[in-house]
Short mmCIF file of C-alpha atoms in Angstrom, two decimals:
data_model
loop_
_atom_site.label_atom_id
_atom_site.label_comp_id
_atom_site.label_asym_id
_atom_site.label_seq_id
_atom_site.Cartn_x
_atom_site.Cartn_y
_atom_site.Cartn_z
CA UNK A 1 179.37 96.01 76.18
CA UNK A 2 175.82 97.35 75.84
CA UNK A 3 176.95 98.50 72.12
CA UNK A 4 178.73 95.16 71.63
CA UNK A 5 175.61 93.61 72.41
CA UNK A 6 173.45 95.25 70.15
CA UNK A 7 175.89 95.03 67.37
CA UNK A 8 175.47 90.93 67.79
CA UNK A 9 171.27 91.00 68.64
CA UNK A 10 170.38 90.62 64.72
CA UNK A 11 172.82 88.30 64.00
CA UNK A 12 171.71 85.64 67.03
CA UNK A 13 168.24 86.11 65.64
CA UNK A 14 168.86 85.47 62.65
CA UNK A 15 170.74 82.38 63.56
CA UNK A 16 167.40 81.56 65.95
CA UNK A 17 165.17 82.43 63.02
CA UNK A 18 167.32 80.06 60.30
CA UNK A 19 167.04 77.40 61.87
CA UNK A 20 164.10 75.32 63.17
CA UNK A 21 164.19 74.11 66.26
CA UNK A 22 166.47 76.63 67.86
CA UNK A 23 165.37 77.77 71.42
CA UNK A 24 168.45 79.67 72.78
CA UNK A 25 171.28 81.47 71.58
CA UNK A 26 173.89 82.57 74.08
CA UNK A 27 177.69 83.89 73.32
CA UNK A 28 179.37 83.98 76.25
CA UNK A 29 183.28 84.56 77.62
CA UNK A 30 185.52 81.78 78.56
CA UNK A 31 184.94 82.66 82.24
CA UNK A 32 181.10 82.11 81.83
CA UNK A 33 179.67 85.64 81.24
CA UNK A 34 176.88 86.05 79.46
CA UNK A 35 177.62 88.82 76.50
CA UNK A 36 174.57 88.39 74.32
CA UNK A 37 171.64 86.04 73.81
CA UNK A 38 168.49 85.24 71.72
CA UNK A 39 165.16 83.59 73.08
CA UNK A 40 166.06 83.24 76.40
CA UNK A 41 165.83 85.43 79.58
CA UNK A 42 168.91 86.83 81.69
CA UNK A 43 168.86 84.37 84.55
CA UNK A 44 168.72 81.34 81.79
CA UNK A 45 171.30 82.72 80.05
CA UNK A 46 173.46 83.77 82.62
CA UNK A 47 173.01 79.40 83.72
CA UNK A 48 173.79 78.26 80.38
CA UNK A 49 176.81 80.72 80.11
CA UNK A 50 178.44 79.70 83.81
CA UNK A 51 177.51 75.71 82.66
CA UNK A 52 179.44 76.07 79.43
CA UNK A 53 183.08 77.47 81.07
CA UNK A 54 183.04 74.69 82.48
CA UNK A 55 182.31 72.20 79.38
CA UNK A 56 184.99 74.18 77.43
CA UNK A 57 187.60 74.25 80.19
CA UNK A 58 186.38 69.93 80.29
CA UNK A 59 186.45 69.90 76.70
CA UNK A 60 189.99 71.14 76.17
CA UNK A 61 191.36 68.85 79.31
CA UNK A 62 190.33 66.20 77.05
CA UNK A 63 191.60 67.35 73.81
CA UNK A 64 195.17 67.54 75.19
CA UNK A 65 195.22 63.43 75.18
CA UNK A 66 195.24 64.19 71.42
CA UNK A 67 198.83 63.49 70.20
CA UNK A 68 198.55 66.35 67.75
CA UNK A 69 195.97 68.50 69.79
CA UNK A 70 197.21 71.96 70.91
CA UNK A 71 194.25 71.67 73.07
CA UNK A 72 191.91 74.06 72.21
CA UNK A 73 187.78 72.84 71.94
CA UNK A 74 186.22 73.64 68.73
CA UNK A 75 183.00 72.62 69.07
CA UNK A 76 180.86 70.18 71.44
CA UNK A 77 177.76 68.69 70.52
CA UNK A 78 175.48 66.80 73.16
CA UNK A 79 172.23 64.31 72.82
CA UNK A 80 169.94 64.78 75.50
CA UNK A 81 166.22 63.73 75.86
CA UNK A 82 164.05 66.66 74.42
CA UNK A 83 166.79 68.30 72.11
CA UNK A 84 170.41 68.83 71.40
CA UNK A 85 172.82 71.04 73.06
CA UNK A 86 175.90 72.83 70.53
CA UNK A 87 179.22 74.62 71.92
CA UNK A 88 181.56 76.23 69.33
CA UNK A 89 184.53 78.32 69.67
CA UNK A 90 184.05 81.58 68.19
CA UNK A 91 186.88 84.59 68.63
CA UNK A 92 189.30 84.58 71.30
CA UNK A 93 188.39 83.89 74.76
CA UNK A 94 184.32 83.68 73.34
CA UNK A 95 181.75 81.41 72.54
CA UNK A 96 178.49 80.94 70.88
CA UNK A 97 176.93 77.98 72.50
CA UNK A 98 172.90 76.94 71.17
CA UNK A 99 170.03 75.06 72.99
CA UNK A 100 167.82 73.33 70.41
CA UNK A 101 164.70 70.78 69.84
CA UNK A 102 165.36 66.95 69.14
CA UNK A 103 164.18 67.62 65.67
CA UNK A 104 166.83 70.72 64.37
CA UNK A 105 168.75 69.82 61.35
CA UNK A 106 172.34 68.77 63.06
CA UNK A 107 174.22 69.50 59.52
CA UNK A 108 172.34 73.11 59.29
CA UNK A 109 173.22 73.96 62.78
CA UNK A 110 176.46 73.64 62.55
CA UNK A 111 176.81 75.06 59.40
CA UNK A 112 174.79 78.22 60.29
CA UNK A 113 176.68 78.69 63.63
CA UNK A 114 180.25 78.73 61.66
CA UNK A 115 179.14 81.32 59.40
CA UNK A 116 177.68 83.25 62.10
CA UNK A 117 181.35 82.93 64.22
CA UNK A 118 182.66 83.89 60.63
CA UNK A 119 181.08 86.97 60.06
CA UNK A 120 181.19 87.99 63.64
CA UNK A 121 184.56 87.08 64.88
CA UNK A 122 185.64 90.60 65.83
CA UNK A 123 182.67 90.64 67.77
CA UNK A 124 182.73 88.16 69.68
CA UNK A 125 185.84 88.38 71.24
CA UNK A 126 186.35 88.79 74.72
CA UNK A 127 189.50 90.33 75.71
CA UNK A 128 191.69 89.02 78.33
CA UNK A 129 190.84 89.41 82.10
CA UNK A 130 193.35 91.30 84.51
CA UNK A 131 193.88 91.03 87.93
CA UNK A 132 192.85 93.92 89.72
CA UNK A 133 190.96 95.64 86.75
CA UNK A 134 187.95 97.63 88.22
CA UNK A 135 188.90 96.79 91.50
CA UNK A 136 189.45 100.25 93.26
#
């Protein structure tokens, strides 16, 4: 993972670096484990990663009351005071989720975050867990 990792560093910075108002960058599995970030520390990250398995798993509960959803989230976006708060899908069983100031460019955010899933796909995937892996 430590390769993995440093494959993704330059491409979360230059994600951070595109556009104002970014603060953190994390990717992260869909069971809430941190596998690279940008402008944060470990402990924050690890937080923000563990916080958004559970928005995804409450984003998709929701999506299946969709008629035509096959109840997979895409991408959440929240308003808080202070900033704005961005979750997107990116790869199987991965995410890329973004803390960022109350005056980023919403459009530019989300554009720059599905190019970065774009280019990165491969990379960000998290392959599936198994029970009892590592467990000797």
């Amino acid at each position: 993972m430590i390769k993995q990792q440093a494959n993704m560093d330059w491409m979360l910075k230059d994600l951070a670096e595109g556009v104002p108002q970014t603060r953190h960058v994390v990717v992260l599995s869909a069971d809430g484990l941190r596998m690279a970030q940008h402008g944060t520390d470990n402990d924050t990250a690890d937080r923000l990663a563990a916080a958004c398995a559970g928005l995804q798993s409450l984003a998709g509960a929701v999506a299946t009351e969709l008629p035509q959803s096959d109840g997979r989230m895409r991408l959440v976006v929240i308003e808080m005071d202070g900033g704005f708060f961005y979750l997107m899908a990116a790869g199987a069983g991965a995410y890329l989720a973004v803390l960022a100031g109350e005056g980023v460019d919403a459009g530019l955010m989300g554009q720059r975050m599905r190019d970065l899933v774009l280019r990165i796909g491969e990379h960000l995937s998290s392959p599936p867990r198994q029970d009892g892996q590592g467990a000797r």
